[in-house]
Coordinates of C-alpha atoms in Angstrom, one line a residue:
Chain A
M1 CA -52.1 -23.0 37.1
S2 CA -49.7 -22.8 40.1
T3 CA -50.4 -20.5 42.9
E4 CA -48.3 -19.1 45.7
K5 CA -49.2 -17.3 48.8
A6 CA -47.2 -14.2 49.6
G7 CA -48.2 -12.0 52.4
G8 CA -51.6 -13.5 52.5
L9 CA -52.3 -12.8 48.9
S10 CA -52.3 -15.5 46.3
T11 CA -50.6 -14.9 43.0
Q12 CA -51.1 -17.0 39.9
I13 CA -48.1 -17.6 37.5
S14 CA -48.9 -18.7 34.0
P15 CA -47.2 -22.0 33.1
K16 CA -46.2 -20.4 29.8
I17 CA -44.0 -17.8 31.7
I18 CA -42.5 -20.6 33.9
L19 CA -41.6 -22.6 30.7
A20 CA -40.1 -19.5 29.0
M21 CA -37.9 -18.8 32.1
K22 CA -36.7 -22.4 32.3
T23 CA -35.9 -22.7 28.6
R24 CA -34.3 -19.3 28.0
P25 CA -30.8 -20.1 26.7
R26 CA -28.0 -18.7 28.8
C27 CA -25.3 -16.6 27.0
S28 CA -22.7 -19.1 25.8
L29 CA -19.0 -18.5 26.1
K30 CA -18.8 -17.9 22.4
Q31 CA -21.5 -15.4 22.3
C32 CA -20.0 -13.6 25.3
A33 CA -16.7 -13.5 23.6
S34 CA -18.3 -12.1 20.4
A35 CA -20.2 -9.5 22.3
L36 CA -17.0 -8.5 24.2
I37 CA -15.1 -8.1 21.0
L38 CA -17.8 -6.0 19.3
T39 CA -18.2 -3.8 22.4
I40 CA -14.5 -3.2 22.6
A41 CA -14.3 -2.4 18.9
C42 CA -17.1 0.2 19.3
G43 CA -15.3 1.7 22.2
M44 CA -12.0 1.8 20.2
I45 CA -13.7 3.5 17.3
A46 CA -15.0 6.2 19.6
F47 CA -11.5 6.7 21.1
N48 CA -10.0 6.7 17.6
I49 CA -12.4 9.5 16.5
R50 CA -11.4 11.6 19.5
D51 CA -7.7 11.0 18.9
Y52 CA -8.1 11.7 15.1
H53 CA -9.8 15.0 15.8
R54 CA -7.1 15.9 18.3
T55 CA -4.3 15.0 15.9
F56 CA -6.1 16.8 13.0
S57 CA -6.5 20.0 15.0
Q58 CA -2.9 19.9 16.2
T59 CA -1.5 19.4 12.7
R60 CA -3.7 22.1 11.3
Q61 CA -2.6 24.5 14.0
K62 CA 1.1 23.6 13.3
R63 CA 0.5 24.3 9.6
Q64 CA -1.1 27.6 10.3
D65 CA 1.9 28.6 12.5
V66 CA 4.5 27.2 10.1
P67 CA 3.3 26.7 6.5
Y68 CA 4.4 23.5 4.7
T69 CA 7.7 24.0 3.0
F70 CA 9.3 21.6 0.6
L71 CA 13.0 22.5 0.4
G72 CA 13.2 21.1 -3.1
I73 CA 11.1 24.0 -4.4
Q74 CA 14.3 26.1 -4.2
F75 CA 15.5 24.2 -7.2
S76 CA 12.5 24.9 -9.5
G77 CA 12.8 27.1 -12.5
L78 CA 15.8 25.3 -14.0
Q79 CA 14.1 22.5 -15.9
D80 CA 13.9 24.3 -19.3
I81 CA 17.7 24.6 -19.5
L82 CA 18.2 21.0 -18.4
T83 CA 15.9 19.5 -21.1
G84 CA 17.7 16.5 -22.6
T85 CA 20.4 16.5 -19.9
E86 CA 20.8 13.2 -18.0
T87 CA 23.2 14.2 -15.3
I88 CA 24.5 17.4 -13.8
G89 CA 27.1 18.1 -11.1
Y90 CA 26.0 19.3 -7.7
L91 CA 28.4 21.6 -5.8
T92 CA 27.8 22.7 -2.3
D93 CA 29.6 23.8 0.9
K94 CA 26.9 22.2 3.0
D95 CA 27.5 19.0 5.0
L96 CA 25.4 16.4 3.2
N97 CA 25.7 14.0 6.2
A98 CA 23.5 16.5 8.2
Q99 CA 19.9 15.4 8.0
Q100 CA 18.6 18.8 6.9
H101 CA 21.0 19.1 4.1
A102 CA 20.6 15.5 3.1
M103 CA 16.8 16.1 2.9
Q104 CA 17.3 19.2 0.8
F105 CA 19.6 17.3 -1.6
A106 CA 17.1 14.4 -1.9
Q107 CA 14.3 16.9 -2.5
A108 CA 16.4 18.7 -5.1
Q109 CA 16.9 15.3 -6.8
F110 CA 13.1 14.8 -6.8
M111 CA 12.4 18.3 -8.2
L112 CA 14.9 18.0 -11.0
A113 CA 14.1 14.3 -11.9
P114 CA 14.7 12.8 -14.4
V115 CA 18.0 14.8 -14.2
I116 CA 20.4 13.1 -11.8
L117 CA 22.5 15.2 -9.4
D118 CA 26.1 14.0 -9.0
T119 CA 28.1 15.3 -6.1
N120 CA 31.2 14.3 -8.1
F121 CA 30.6 17.3 -10.2
S122 CA 33.8 17.9 -12.2
G123 CA 33.1 15.9 -15.4
H124 CA 29.6 17.4 -16.1
E125 CA 28.7 20.1 -18.5
Y126 CA 26.2 21.7 -16.1
I127 CA 26.8 22.2 -12.4
L128 CA 24.3 23.3 -9.8
L129 CA 25.7 25.4 -7.1
D130 CA 23.8 25.3 -3.8
C131 CA 25.8 27.2 -1.2
S132 CA 25.0 28.6 2.2
R133 CA 26.0 32.2 1.1
P134 CA 26.3 34.0 -2.2
D135 CA 29.9 34.9 -1.7
I136 CA 30.8 31.2 -1.4
T137 CA 28.9 30.5 -4.6
W138 CA 30.9 33.2 -6.4
A139 CA 34.1 31.8 -4.9
F140 CA 33.4 28.4 -6.3
I141 CA 32.5 29.9 -9.7
N142 CA 35.8 31.8 -9.8
K143 CA 37.8 28.8 -8.4
F144 CA 36.5 26.3 -11.0
R145 CA 36.1 28.9 -13.8
L146 CA 32.4 28.2 -14.3
Q147 CA 30.1 30.2 -16.5
P148 CA 27.0 31.1 -14.6
L149 CA 23.8 30.7 -16.7
R150 CA 20.9 31.3 -14.3
R151 CA 20.4 32.2 -10.7
N152 CA 16.9 31.7 -9.2
Q153 CA 15.3 33.7 -6.4
F154 CA 16.6 31.2 -3.8
G155 CA 20.2 31.8 -4.7
V156 CA 20.7 28.5 -6.5
V157 CA 23.0 29.0 -9.5
L158 CA 23.1 26.8 -12.6
A159 CA 26.5 27.2 -14.3
R160 CA 28.3 25.7 -17.3
N161 CA 31.6 23.9 -16.9
P162 CA 33.7 24.8 -19.9
R163 CA 36.3 22.2 -18.9
S164 CA 33.9 19.2 -18.9
V165 CA 34.7 16.4 -21.4
K166 CA 31.4 16.9 -23.2
V167 CA 32.1 20.6 -23.8
A168 CA 35.7 20.0 -24.9
F169 CA 34.4 17.7 -27.7
Chain B
M1 CA -7.7 18.4 -9.2
N2 CA -9.3 18.2 -12.7
F3 CA -11.4 15.6 -14.4
F4 CA -8.4 14.3 -16.4
A5 CA -6.8 13.1 -13.2
L6 CA -9.7 10.8 -12.6
I7 CA -10.1 9.3 -16.1
P8 CA -7.3 6.6 -15.8
F9 CA -8.7 5.4 -12.5
M10 CA -12.2 5.1 -14.0
I11 CA -10.9 3.2 -17.0
S12 CA -9.0 0.8 -14.6
A13 CA -12.1 0.3 -12.4
I14 CA -14.3 -0.5 -15.4
S15 CA -11.7 -2.9 -16.9
G16 CA -11.3 -4.6 -13.5
F17 CA -15.0 -5.0 -13.1
C18 CA -15.4 -6.6 -16.5
L19 CA -12.5 -8.9 -15.9
L20 CA -13.7 -9.9 -12.5
G21 CA -17.2 -10.5 -13.9
L22 CA -15.7 -12.9 -16.5
V23 CA -13.7 -14.8 -13.8
L24 CA -16.2 -14.7 -11.0
P25 CA -19.8 -14.1 -11.6
C26 CA -21.7 -12.0 -9.1
R27 CA -24.5 -14.2 -8.0
H28 CA -25.9 -12.5 -5.0
P29 CA -26.8 -8.9 -4.4
K30 CA -24.6 -8.8 -1.3
D31 CA -21.5 -9.8 -3.4
F32 CA -21.7 -6.6 -5.4
P33 CA -19.8 -4.3 -3.0
C34 CA -17.0 -6.9 -2.6
H35 CA -16.8 -7.2 -6.4
A36 CA -16.7 -3.5 -6.8
V37 CA -13.8 -3.1 -4.3
L38 CA -11.8 -6.0 -5.7
S39 CA -12.4 -4.7 -9.3
A40 CA -10.8 -1.4 -8.6
G41 CA -7.7 -3.0 -7.2
L42 CA -7.6 -5.6 -10.0
G43 CA -8.0 -2.9 -12.7
L44 CA -5.3 -0.7 -11.3
G45 CA -2.9 -3.7 -11.1
I46 CA -3.6 -4.7 -14.7
S47 CA -3.1 -1.1 -15.8
A48 CA 0.3 -1.1 -14.0
F49 CA 1.2 -4.3 -15.9
L50 CA 0.2 -2.8 -19.2
T51 CA 2.2 0.4 -18.5
W52 CA 5.2 -1.9 -17.7
T53 CA 4.8 -3.4 -21.2
C54 CA 5.1 0.1 -22.7
F55 CA 8.6 0.4 -21.1
L56 CA 9.6 -3.1 -22.0
L57 CA 8.6 -2.9 -25.7
L58 CA 9.0 0.8 -26.5
Q59 CA 11.7 1.6 -23.9
Q60 CA 9.9 4.8 -22.9
F61 CA 6.5 6.2 -21.9
H62 CA 4.2 6.3 -24.9
K63 CA 0.8 7.9 -24.4
T64 CA -0.9 6.6 -27.5
Y65 CA 0.3 3.0 -27.0
L66 CA -0.9 3.0 -23.4
I67 CA -4.3 4.4 -24.2
S68 CA -4.7 2.0 -27.1
C69 CA -3.8 -0.9 -24.9
H70 CA -6.5 0.0 -22.4
V71 CA -9.0 0.6 -25.2
V72 CA -8.3 -2.8 -26.7
L73 CA -8.4 -4.5 -23.3
L74 CA -11.7 -2.8 -22.5
L75 CA -13.3 -3.7 -25.9
A76 CA -12.0 -7.3 -25.6
L77 CA -13.5 -7.6 -22.1
L78 CA -16.8 -6.1 -23.1
Y79 CA -16.9 -8.5 -26.1
F80 CA -16.4 -11.6 -24.0
Y81 CA -18.7 -10.2 -21.3
N82 CA -21.5 -9.7 -23.8
K83 CA -20.8 -13.0 -25.5
K84 CA -21.7 -14.8 -22.3
P85 CA -24.1 -12.4 -20.7
R86 CA -24.1 -12.5 -16.9
T87 CA -27.0 -10.7 -15.5
L88 CA -26.1 -8.8 -12.4
P89 CA -28.3 -9.7 -9.5
G90 CA -30.8 -6.9 -8.8
L91 CA -30.0 -4.9 -5.6
D92 CA -32.8 -5.4 -3.1
K93 CA -33.9 -2.5 -0.9
K94 CA -31.9 -3.7 2.1
T95 CA -28.7 -4.2 0.2
A96 CA -29.1 -0.9 -1.5
L97 CA -29.6 0.9 1.8
D98 CA -26.7 -0.9 3.5
T99 CA -24.4 -0.1 0.5
A100 CA -25.6 3.5 0.5
L101 CA -24.9 3.9 4.2
A102 CA -21.4 2.3 3.8
A103 CA -20.7 4.6 0.8
V104 CA -21.7 7.7 2.8
L105 CA -19.4 6.6 5.7
L106 CA -16.6 6.0 3.3
A107 CA -17.1 9.4 1.7
I108 CA -17.0 11.2 5.0
T109 CA -14.0 9.3 6.3
L110 CA -12.1 9.6 3.0
T111 CA -12.8 13.4 2.9
A112 CA -11.3 13.7 6.4
A113 CA -8.3 11.6 5.2
W114 CA -8.0 13.8 2.1
H115 CA -7.8 17.0 4.3
F116 CA -5.4 15.3 6.7
G117 CA -3.2 14.2 3.8
Q118 CA -3.1 17.7 2.4
F119 CA -0.9 18.7 5.4
Y120 CA 1.8 16.8 3.6
P121 CA 0.8 17.1 -0.1
L122 CA 4.0 15.5 -1.4
G123 CA 3.8 12.6 1.0
G124 CA 6.4 11.2 3.4
W125 CA 10.2 11.0 2.9
D126 CA 10.1 7.8 0.9
A127 CA 7.3 9.2 -1.3
W128 CA 9.6 11.7 -2.9
Q129 CA 12.9 9.9 -2.4
V130 CA 11.8 6.4 -3.6
W131 CA 8.3 6.1 -5.2
N132 CA 7.4 9.4 -6.9
I133 CA 10.9 10.1 -8.1
K134 CA 10.8 6.8 -10.0
A135 CA 7.4 7.7 -11.4
K136 CA 8.9 11.0 -12.7
F137 CA 11.8 9.2 -14.3
L138 CA 9.4 6.8 -16.0
F139 CA 7.1 9.6 -17.1
L140 CA 9.6 12.3 -18.1
G141 CA 12.8 10.4 -18.7
G142 CA 12.1 9.4 -22.3
G143 CA 14.6 6.8 -23.4
H144 CA 16.7 7.4 -20.3
W145 CA 14.2 6.2 -17.7
R146 CA 16.7 3.4 -16.8
N147 CA 19.0 6.0 -15.2
M148 CA 16.8 5.7 -12.1
L149 CA 18.2 2.2 -11.7
Q150 CA 21.8 3.3 -11.4
P151 CA 23.5 2.1 -8.2
S152 CA 24.6 5.7 -7.5
L153 CA 21.0 6.5 -6.7
W154 CA 21.1 3.9 -4.0
Q155 CA 19.0 6.1 -1.7
T156 CA 16.0 5.6 -4.1
S157 CA 16.2 1.9 -3.5
P158 CA 16.5 1.0 -7.2
H159 CA 15.9 -2.7 -6.5
Y160 CA 12.3 -1.9 -5.4
P161 CA 9.7 -3.1 -7.9
L162 CA 7.6 -0.6 -9.7
L163 CA 3.9 -1.3 -9.2
L164 CA 3.2 2.1 -7.5
P165 CA 5.3 4.2 -9.8
L166 CA 3.6 2.6 -12.8
I167 CA 0.1 3.2 -11.4
N168 CA 1.1 6.9 -11.0
V169 CA 2.5 7.0 -14.5
W170 CA -0.8 5.6 -15.8
G171 CA -2.6 8.2 -13.7
W172 CA -0.6 11.0 -15.5
T173 CA -1.4 9.7 -19.0
F174 CA -4.2 12.3 -19.6
Q175 CA -2.3 15.1 -18.0
E176 CA 0.5 17.2 -19.5
S177 CA 2.8 17.2 -16.4
A178 CA 3.7 15.0 -13.5
S179 CA 1.1 16.6 -11.2
P180 CA 1.5 15.8 -7.5
V181 CA -2.3 15.3 -7.3
T182 CA -2.1 11.9 -9.0
P183 CA 0.1 10.1 -6.4
F184 CA -2.0 11.6 -3.6
L185 CA -5.2 10.4 -5.3
T186 CA -3.6 6.9 -5.7
A187 CA -2.9 6.9 -2.0
I188 CA -6.4 8.0 -1.0
I189 CA -8.1 5.4 -3.3
F190 CA -6.0 2.5 -2.0
T191 CA -6.6 3.7 1.6
G192 CA -10.3 3.6 1.0
L193 CA -10.2 0.3 -0.8
T194 CA -8.1 -1.3 1.9
A195 CA -10.3 -0.1 4.7
F196 CA -13.5 -1.1 3.0
L197 CA -12.5 -4.5 1.7
P198 CA -13.1 -6.1 5.1
W199 CA -16.6 -4.5 5.2
A200 CA -17.4 -5.7 1.7
I201 CA -16.2 -9.3 2.5
L202 CA -18.0 -9.6 5.8
Y203 CA -21.2 -8.0 4.3
S204 CA -21.1 -10.6 1.5
W205 CA -21.0 -13.3 4.2
G206 CA -24.3 -12.0 5.6
A207 CA -22.9 -10.6 8.9
R208 CA -25.3 -8.8 11.2
R209 CA -26.0 -5.3 10.1
G210 CA -23.4 -2.9 11.5
V211 CA -20.8 -5.5 12.4
P212 CA -19.0 -5.5 9.0
L213 CA -18.6 -1.7 9.4
L214 CA -16.5 -2.1 12.5
P215 CA -13.1 -3.2 11.0
A216 CA -13.5 -0.5 8.3
L217 CA -14.2 2.2 10.8
L218 CA -11.4 1.0 13.1
L219 CA -9.1 1.6 10.2
L220 CA -10.5 4.8 8.8
T221 CA -10.7 6.5 12.2
H222 CA -7.2 5.4 13.2
P223 CA -4.9 8.5 12.9
F224 CA -1.8 6.5 12.4
F225 CA -3.4 4.3 9.7
I226 CA -4.5 7.4 7.9
T227 CA -1.1 9.1 8.3
L228 CA 0.7 6.1 6.7
G229 CA -2.1 5.4 4.1
T230 CA -1.9 9.0 2.8
S231 CA 2.0 9.1 2.9
Q232 CA 2.0 7.9 -0.8
Y233 CA 4.1 4.8 0.0
A234 CA 3.7 1.4 -1.5
D235 CA 2.8 0.0 1.9
I236 CA -0.9 0.7 1.4
L237 CA -0.9 -1.2 -1.9
F238 CA 0.9 -4.1 -0.2
A239 CA -1.8 -4.1 2.5
F240 CA -4.6 -4.1 -0.1
Y241 CA -3.2 -6.8 -2.3
L242 CA -2.3 -9.0 0.7
L243 CA -5.8 -8.9 2.1
A244 CA -7.4 -9.4 -1.4
S245 CA -5.1 -12.4 -2.0
L246 CA -5.7 -14.0 1.3
F247 CA -9.5 -13.6 1.0
C248 CA -9.4 -15.2 -2.5
L249 CA -7.2 -18.0 -1.2
L250 CA -9.6 -18.6 1.7
K251 CA -12.5 -18.8 -0.7
S252 CA -10.5 -21.2 -3.0
L253 CA -10.1 -23.5 0.0
D254 CA -13.9 -23.5 0.3
H255 CA -14.1 -24.9 -3.2
E256 CA -16.9 -22.4 -3.9
H257 CA -15.8 -21.3 -7.4
A258 CA -12.6 -21.9 -9.3
G259 CA -12.5 -18.2 -10.1
Y260 CA -11.3 -17.4 -6.6
G261 CA -8.1 -19.3 -7.3
I262 CA -7.5 -17.3 -10.5
L263 CA -8.1 -14.0 -8.7
A264 CA -5.8 -15.0 -5.9
S265 CA -3.1 -15.8 -8.4
L266 CA -3.5 -12.4 -10.1
F267 CA -3.5 -10.5 -6.7
L268 CA -0.4 -12.4 -5.6
G269 CA 1.3 -11.4 -8.8
M270 CA 0.5 -7.7 -8.0
L271 CA 1.6 -8.1 -4.5
S272 CA 5.0 -9.5 -5.6
F273 CA 5.4 -6.4 -7.8
S274 CA 4.6 -3.9 -5.0
K275 CA 7.6 -4.4 -2.7
P276 CA 10.5 -6.8 -2.5
E277 CA 9.0 -8.5 0.5
G278 CA 5.8 -8.9 -1.5
T279 CA 7.6 -11.4 -3.8
L280 CA 8.6 -13.4 -0.8
L281 CA 5.1 -13.3 0.7
A282 CA 3.4 -14.2 -2.6
L283 CA 5.4 -17.3 -3.0
Q284 CA 4.9 -18.3 0.7
A285 CA 1.1 -17.7 0.5
F286 CA 0.7 -19.7 -2.7
A287 CA 2.8 -22.6 -1.4
S288 CA 0.9 -22.6 1.9
T289 CA -2.4 -22.7 0.1
V290 CA -1.4 -25.6 -2.1
I291 CA -0.3 -27.5 1.0
M292 CA -3.5 -26.7 2.9
Q293 CA -5.6 -27.8 -0.1
M294 CA -4.0 -31.2 0.3
I295 CA -4.3 -31.3 4.1
L296 CA -7.8 -30.0 4.7
P297 CA -10.9 -32.3 4.4
K298 CA -12.3 -32.1 0.9
T299 CA -16.1 -31.6 1.2
A300 CA -18.0 -28.9 -0.5
G301 CA -21.4 -29.9 1.0
Q302 CA -23.0 -32.6 3.0
N303 CA -23.1 -35.3 0.4
T304 CA -20.9 -34.0 -2.3
A305 CA -17.2 -34.2 -2.7
A306 CA -15.4 -31.0 -3.5
P307 CA -14.5 -30.5 -7.1
R308 CA -10.8 -30.9 -7.9
P309 CA -9.2 -27.5 -8.0
P310 CA -7.9 -26.5 -11.5
W311 CA -4.2 -26.6 -10.4
G312 CA -2.9 -26.2 -13.9
A313 CA -4.8 -22.9 -14.5
W314 CA -3.9 -21.5 -11.0
I315 CA -0.2 -22.2 -11.4
A316 CA -0.2 -20.9 -15.0
I317 CA -1.9 -17.7 -14.0
F318 CA 0.3 -17.3 -10.9
C319 CA 3.4 -17.7 -13.1
L320 CA 2.0 -15.3 -15.6
A321 CA 1.2 -12.7 -12.9
L322 CA 4.8 -13.1 -11.6
I323 CA 6.4 -12.3 -15.0
P324 CA 6.6 -8.5 -14.6
T325 CA 8.4 -9.0 -11.3
I326 CA 10.7 -11.6 -12.7
I327 CA 11.6 -9.4 -15.7
F328 CA 12.3 -6.5 -13.5
N329 CA 14.4 -8.5 -11.1
V330 CA 16.4 -10.3 -13.8
F331 CA 16.9 -7.7 -16.4
Y332 CA 16.6 -4.3 -14.7
S333 CA 17.1 -4.3 -11.0
P334 CA 20.7 -3.4 -10.0
G335 CA 20.3 -5.6 -6.9
N336 CA 20.1 -4.5 -3.3
Q337 CA 22.8 -1.9 -2.8
T338 CA 22.2 -1.8 0.9
F339 CA 22.9 -5.4 1.9
I340 CA 25.7 -6.8 4.0
N341 CA 25.5 -10.4 5.0
G342 CA 26.0 -10.3 8.8
L343 CA 26.8 -14.0 8.9
S344 CA 29.8 -13.7 6.7
S345 CA 31.0 -10.1 7.4
S346 CA 33.8 -9.5 9.8
S347 CA 33.3 -5.7 9.8
H348 CA 29.5 -5.8 10.3
P349 CA 28.7 -9.1 12.0
A350 CA 25.2 -10.2 13.0
S351 CA 25.1 -10.7 16.8
L352 CA 22.8 -11.8 19.6
F353 CA 22.4 -8.0 20.4
R354 CA 20.6 -7.7 17.1
V355 CA 18.2 -10.4 18.0
K356 CA 17.5 -8.8 21.4
M357 CA 16.9 -5.4 19.8
I358 CA 14.6 -6.9 17.2
L359 CA 12.4 -8.7 19.8
A360 CA 12.5 -5.7 22.1
F361 CA 11.5 -3.3 19.4
L362 CA 8.7 -5.6 18.3
T363 CA 7.3 -5.8 21.8
V364 CA 7.5 -2.1 22.4
E365 CA 6.0 -1.3 18.9
L366 CA 3.0 -3.5 19.5
K367 CA 2.0 -1.7 22.7
S368 CA 3.1 1.8 21.4
P369 CA 0.5 4.5 22.1
K370 CA 0.5 5.5 18.4
W371 CA -1.5 2.3 17.6
N372 CA -4.2 3.2 20.2
G373 CA -4.2 -0.4 21.5
I374 CA -5.3 -2.0 18.2
W375 CA -2.7 -4.7 18.4
I376 CA -3.7 -5.6 21.9
F377 CA -7.3 -5.7 20.7
I378 CA -6.3 -8.0 17.8
L379 CA -4.4 -10.4 20.0
S380 CA -7.2 -10.4 22.6
G381 CA -9.8 -11.0 19.9
L382 CA -7.8 -13.9 18.5
L383 CA -7.4 -15.4 22.0
L384 CA -11.1 -15.1 22.8
Q385 CA -12.0 -16.8 19.5
A386 CA -9.0 -19.1 19.5
P387 CA -10.7 -22.3 18.4
K388 CA -12.4 -20.7 15.4
C389 CA -9.4 -18.5 14.3
F390 CA -7.0 -21.4 14.1
Q391 CA -9.4 -24.0 12.6
G392 CA -10.0 -25.1 9.1
K393 CA -9.4 -22.6 6.3
W394 CA -8.6 -19.8 8.8
L395 CA -5.3 -21.5 9.6
L396 CA -4.0 -20.2 6.3
I397 CA -3.8 -16.6 7.7
P398 CA -1.6 -17.4 10.8
V399 CA 0.5 -19.8 8.7
V400 CA 1.2 -17.1 6.1
L401 CA 1.7 -14.3 8.5
L402 CA 4.0 -16.3 10.8
I403 CA 6.2 -17.4 7.9
Y404 CA 6.3 -13.9 6.5
L405 CA 7.1 -12.2 9.9
S406 CA 9.8 -14.8 10.6
S407 CA 11.4 -14.0 7.2
V408 CA 11.2 -10.3 7.8
L409 CA 12.7 -10.5 11.3
S410 CA 15.4 -12.9 10.0
Y411 CA 16.2 -10.3 7.4
Y412 CA 16.6 -7.6 10.0
F413 CA 19.1 -9.9 11.7
L414 CA 21.0 -11.0 8.6
N415 CA 21.4 -7.6 6.8
T416 CA 23.8 -5.6 8.9
Y417 CA 24.1 -2.7 6.5
F418 CA 22.0 -0.4 8.7
K419 CA 22.2 0.2 12.4
I420 CA 19.5 -2.0 13.8
D421 CA 17.9 0.6 16.1
W422 CA 17.6 3.2 13.3
W423 CA 16.3 0.6 10.9
L424 CA 13.7 -0.8 13.2
Q425 CA 12.6 2.7 14.1
V426 CA 11.9 3.7 10.6
S427 CA 10.5 0.5 9.1
L428 CA 9.0 -1.9 11.7
H429 CA 5.8 0.2 12.1
R430 CA 5.3 0.1 8.4
I431 CA 5.6 -3.7 8.3
L432 CA 2.9 -3.8 11.0
F433 CA 0.8 -1.3 9.1
T434 CA 0.7 -3.6 6.0
L435 CA -0.5 -6.5 8.2
L436 CA -3.1 -4.5 10.1
P437 CA -6.1 -4.9 7.7
T438 CA -5.5 -8.6 7.3
C439 CA -5.2 -9.1 11.1
L440 CA -8.5 -7.2 11.6
F441 CA -10.2 -9.3 9.0
W442 CA -8.8 -12.4 10.8
V443 CA -10.5 -11.3 14.0
F444 CA -13.8 -10.3 12.5
G445 CA -14.0 -13.0 9.8
P446 CA -14.6 -16.0 12.0
L447 CA -17.1 -13.9 14.0
C448 CA -19.2 -13.3 10.9
S449 CA -18.6 -16.3 8.7
S450 CA -20.6 -18.8 10.7
R451 CA -23.8 -16.9 10.0
P452 CA -25.8 -18.4 7.0
R453 CA -26.4 -15.8 4.3
Q454 CA -30.1 -14.8 4.1

């Protein structure tokens, strides 16, 4: 048993303790790297949870202020007439290069699928009129001599084209 | 959501579990969660393939045919399963508790993801313009479903393969209409499967308690991952099948069981049918594994030589799994309507500017705040463990990812149809999203795989 004198007092240190201190393995580089990765991962998860909560709250607030709208819903209520029809014409005065109108057209296509909307409308039996104002819609109907079949609550009109090839035969 | 919406997914999960059990027996209790997660993905992929046969043979959606196919498949699998009974290992208390804890965490995080996804119930732009519109054509189009492949519908990317739409069509089988709940449910299921596959794999490797949960939680608490996962795009399917394939390919390099090679071939086939770049990646991954099998030292244990892999079976199954993709690309796809070869075009030439933009966007995207530093964490984790992550079988992951990324970036350069800044802005983050679970697995895998299973 080793002894030391410190301040006049002698202390005895067990050889077992000395052996344990000398043989305790130091943290290897690999273990340190692993510990670092795991610690950072835990920190990132905590950060993610906070960010997730913030994003969730912001999006919920946005939805409460402005409810979710799918522009394509304006084209609902026409599917029963179009049963069995593969393609219909799509007539509009809106600029389809503008993102908002392009999105509306794409969503209309989705709502009415499997019916295809063709902007080259003239040869089709049915034509969907989606105009910015009712008077423009009626102007198109008169100009192309279409027969209106149905108008939904959003002002979208489904009309029949008597001059289409299919109708002629 | 009603019960009928869940029936197809349950049938697929059971079929997947039986098929997986035939190919790869579950020998250890800790393998059970991994088998469960892989089963669900396998089953849904097989269901998509069966749905595709409906359109190939009958030229339209046919409810009775589809249900009959699944019933026959399930009965056949149960017959072979019972013929050679494989006793499932009993779950010990520790495994049961760990699995229950993971299941509770999964339920909590997926519930949050569900509520988050409900802010956009019809998904992102490509959900209704590309994927779900095709599902509607397939489900409601009757004999005219092929109209969706007309070049005039070029915005719907008619050359994209049909794994996701077919899964959604299968999901609608027990419903009367093309309910928007089913595509959303598909997105949630695959988000959960993708995030929990790293946990299941690391847990089966005997990692320290809690460590396998880290990659799963990193994904499920990541707002951007959840946003893209619930957007109802095929990207989440791509991410799942990529990780599943690479995991099975890694295990096949270990020569543990020939079943891993078979599973890898099946998952690669599903990956190829998910997106056009999936076909490229599947071929690259398979070829890389074959080459690595030849290069890596062949020892299964201390004194035993590794068994010779059943090359014939793997290649045959890989080719079989590629058939749906091949049929689609050869007989149905109208080709890429949005491609201009920048090397030969005088009006839209590829230039050095495009290269600079691609590299700049990639650098900016990797450190973008929307990722919450996860890519910096991944790169740091790989550097800190550099010897382990690039050694032995783990070399497969960087080889596959590097070849794939190079191909994608080359395609960005070559195809000058789109303006490069717009194209990178709308698509680069989705490429990285599909690689994220695999990269996280690559960081945590070497960390956990060196521990012996208790």
